[in-house]
Coordinates of N, CA and C in Angstrom, one line a residue:
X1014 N 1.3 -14.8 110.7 CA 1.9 -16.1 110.3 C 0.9 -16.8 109.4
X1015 N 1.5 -17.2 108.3 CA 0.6 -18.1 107.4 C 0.5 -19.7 108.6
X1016 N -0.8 -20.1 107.7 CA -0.8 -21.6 108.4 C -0.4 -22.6 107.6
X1017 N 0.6 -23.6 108.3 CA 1.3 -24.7 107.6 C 0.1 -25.9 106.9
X1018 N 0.7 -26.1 105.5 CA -0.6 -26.6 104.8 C -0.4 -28.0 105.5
X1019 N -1.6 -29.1 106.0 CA -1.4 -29.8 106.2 C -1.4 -31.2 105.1
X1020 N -0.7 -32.8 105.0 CA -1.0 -33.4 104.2 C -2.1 -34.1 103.8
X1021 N -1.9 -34.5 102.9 CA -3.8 -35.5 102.5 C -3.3 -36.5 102.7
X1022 N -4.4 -37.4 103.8 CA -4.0 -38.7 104.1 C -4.2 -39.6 103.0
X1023 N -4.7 -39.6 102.2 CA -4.7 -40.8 101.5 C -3.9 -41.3 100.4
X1024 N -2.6 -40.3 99.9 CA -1.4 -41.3 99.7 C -1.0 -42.0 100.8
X1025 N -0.9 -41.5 102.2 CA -0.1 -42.4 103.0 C -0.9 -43.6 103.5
X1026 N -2.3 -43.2 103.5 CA -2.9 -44.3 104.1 C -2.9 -45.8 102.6
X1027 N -2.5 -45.2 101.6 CA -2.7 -46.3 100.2 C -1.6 -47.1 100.7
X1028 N -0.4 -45.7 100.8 CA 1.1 -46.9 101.1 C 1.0 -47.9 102.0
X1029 N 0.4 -47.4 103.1 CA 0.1 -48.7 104.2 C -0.8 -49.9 103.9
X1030 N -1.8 -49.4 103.1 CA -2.8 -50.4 102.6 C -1.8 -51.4 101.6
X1031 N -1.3 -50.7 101.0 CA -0.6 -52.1 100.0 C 0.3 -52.7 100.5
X1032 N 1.1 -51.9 101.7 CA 2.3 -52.6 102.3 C 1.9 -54.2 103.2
X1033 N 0.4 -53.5 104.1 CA -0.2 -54.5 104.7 C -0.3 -55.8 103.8
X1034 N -0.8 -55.4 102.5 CA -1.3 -56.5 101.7 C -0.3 -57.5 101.3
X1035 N 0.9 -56.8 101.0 CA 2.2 -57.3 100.5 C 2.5 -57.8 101.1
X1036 N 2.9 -57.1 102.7 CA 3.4 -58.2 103.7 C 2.4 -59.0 103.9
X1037 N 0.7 -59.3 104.3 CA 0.4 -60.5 103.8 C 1.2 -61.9 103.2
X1038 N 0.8 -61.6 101.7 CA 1.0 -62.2 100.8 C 2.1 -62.9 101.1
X1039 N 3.3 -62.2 101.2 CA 4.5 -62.5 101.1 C 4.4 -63.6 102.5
X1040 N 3.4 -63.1 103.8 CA 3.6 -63.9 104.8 C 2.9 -65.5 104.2
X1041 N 1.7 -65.6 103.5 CA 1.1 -66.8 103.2 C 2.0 -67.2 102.4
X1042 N 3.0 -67.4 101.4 CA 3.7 -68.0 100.5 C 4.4 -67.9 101.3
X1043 N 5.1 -67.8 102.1 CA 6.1 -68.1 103.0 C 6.0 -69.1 103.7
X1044 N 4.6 -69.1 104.6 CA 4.2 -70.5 104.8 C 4.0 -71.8 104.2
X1045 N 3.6 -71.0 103.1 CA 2.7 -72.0 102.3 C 4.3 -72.9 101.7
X1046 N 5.4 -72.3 101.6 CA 6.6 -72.7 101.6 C 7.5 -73.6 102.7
X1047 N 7.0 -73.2 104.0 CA 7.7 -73.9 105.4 C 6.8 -75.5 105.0
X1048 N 5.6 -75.2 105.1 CA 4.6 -76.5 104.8 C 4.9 -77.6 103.9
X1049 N 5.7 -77.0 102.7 CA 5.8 -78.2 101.8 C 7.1 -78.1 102.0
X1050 N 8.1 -77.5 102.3 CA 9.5 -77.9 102.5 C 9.3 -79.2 103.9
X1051 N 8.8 -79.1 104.9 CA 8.3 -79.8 105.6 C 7.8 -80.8 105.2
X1052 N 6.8 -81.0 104.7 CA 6.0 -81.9 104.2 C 7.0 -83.0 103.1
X1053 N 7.8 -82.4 102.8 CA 9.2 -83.2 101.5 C 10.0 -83.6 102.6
X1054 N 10.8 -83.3 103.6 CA 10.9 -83.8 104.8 C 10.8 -85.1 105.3
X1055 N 9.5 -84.9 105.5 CA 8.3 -86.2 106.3 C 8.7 -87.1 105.2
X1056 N 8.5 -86.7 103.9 CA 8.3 -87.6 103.0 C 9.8 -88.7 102.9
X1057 N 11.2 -87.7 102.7 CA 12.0 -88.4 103.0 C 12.6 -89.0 103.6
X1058 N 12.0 -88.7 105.2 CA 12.1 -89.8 106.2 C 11.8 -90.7 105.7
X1059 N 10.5 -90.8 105.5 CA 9.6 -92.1 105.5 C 10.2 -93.1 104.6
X1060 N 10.7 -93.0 102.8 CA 11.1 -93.2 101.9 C 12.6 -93.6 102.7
X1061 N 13.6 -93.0 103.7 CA 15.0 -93.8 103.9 C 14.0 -95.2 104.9
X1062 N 13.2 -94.2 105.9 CA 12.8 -95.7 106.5 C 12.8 -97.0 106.0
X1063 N 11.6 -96.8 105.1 CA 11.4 -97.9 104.0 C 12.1 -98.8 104.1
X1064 N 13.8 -97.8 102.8 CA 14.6 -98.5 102.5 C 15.2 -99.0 103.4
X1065 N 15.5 -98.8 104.4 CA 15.9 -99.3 106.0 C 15.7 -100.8 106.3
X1066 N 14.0 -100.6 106.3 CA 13.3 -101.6 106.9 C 13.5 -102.7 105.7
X1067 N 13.4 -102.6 104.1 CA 13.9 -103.2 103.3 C 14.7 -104.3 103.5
X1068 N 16.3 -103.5 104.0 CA 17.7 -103.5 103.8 C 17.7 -104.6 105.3
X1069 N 17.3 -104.5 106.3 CA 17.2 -104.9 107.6 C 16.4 -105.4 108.3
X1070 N 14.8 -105.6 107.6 CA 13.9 -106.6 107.7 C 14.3 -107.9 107.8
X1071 N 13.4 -108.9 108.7 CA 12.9 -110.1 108.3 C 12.8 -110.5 107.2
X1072 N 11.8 -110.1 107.1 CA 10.6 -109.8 105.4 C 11.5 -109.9 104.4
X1073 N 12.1 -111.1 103.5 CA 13.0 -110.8 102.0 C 11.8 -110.8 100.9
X1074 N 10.5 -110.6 101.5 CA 9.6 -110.5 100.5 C 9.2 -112.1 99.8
X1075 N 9.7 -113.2 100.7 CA 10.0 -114.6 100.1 C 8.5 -115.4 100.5
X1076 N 8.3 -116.3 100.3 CA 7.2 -117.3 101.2 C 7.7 -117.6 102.4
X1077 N 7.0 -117.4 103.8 CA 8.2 -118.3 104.9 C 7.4 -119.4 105.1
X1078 N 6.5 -119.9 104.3 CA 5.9 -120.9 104.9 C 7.1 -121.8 104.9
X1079 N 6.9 -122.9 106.4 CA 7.8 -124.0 106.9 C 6.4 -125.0 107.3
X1080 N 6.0 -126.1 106.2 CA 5.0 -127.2 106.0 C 5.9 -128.4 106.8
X1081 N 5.3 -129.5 106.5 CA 5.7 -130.6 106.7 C 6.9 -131.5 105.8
X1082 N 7.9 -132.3 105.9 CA 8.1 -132.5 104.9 C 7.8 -133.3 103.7
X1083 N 6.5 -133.7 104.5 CA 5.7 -134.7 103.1 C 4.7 -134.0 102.4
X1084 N 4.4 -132.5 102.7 CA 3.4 -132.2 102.2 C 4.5 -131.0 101.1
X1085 N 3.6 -130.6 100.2 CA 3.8 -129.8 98.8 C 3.9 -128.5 99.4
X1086 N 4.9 -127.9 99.1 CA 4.9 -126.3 99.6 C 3.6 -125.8 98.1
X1087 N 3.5 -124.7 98.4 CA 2.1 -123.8 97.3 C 2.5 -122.6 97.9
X1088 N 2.7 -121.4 96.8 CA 2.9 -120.3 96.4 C 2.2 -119.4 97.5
X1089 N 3.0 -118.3 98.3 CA 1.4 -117.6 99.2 C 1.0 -116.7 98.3

């Protein structure tokens, strides 16, 4: 019986090397994607908050000073 030729590792071990790399890659931009989808998120909370607190504050952004009535109101 002839002997069965065996393969050379190092096409298969390349395939796995770039596959590893790829899947990497592909895993950090993936993240790197959850993070700022997330992060735009937070952001838009914060931004309806805002307007929230805006819309349904105290705060009309006015002077509340309440003086005397003989004395001069002045600008805060």
């Amino acid at each position: 019986m002839k002997p069965v030729p065996q393969p050379h590792p190092g096409p298969v071990l390349l395939l796995l090397l770039a596959t590893a790399s790829g899947y990497k890659q592909v895993q950090i931009t993936t993240w790197r994607a959850t993070l700022k989808r997330i992060c735009n998120v937070i952001h838009s909370i914060y931004m309806f908050l805002e307007v929230m607190l805006d819309l349904l504050g105290e705060n009309d952004r006015f002077c509340q000073y309440n003086g005397s009535e003989e004395s001069k109101p002045f600008p805060c």
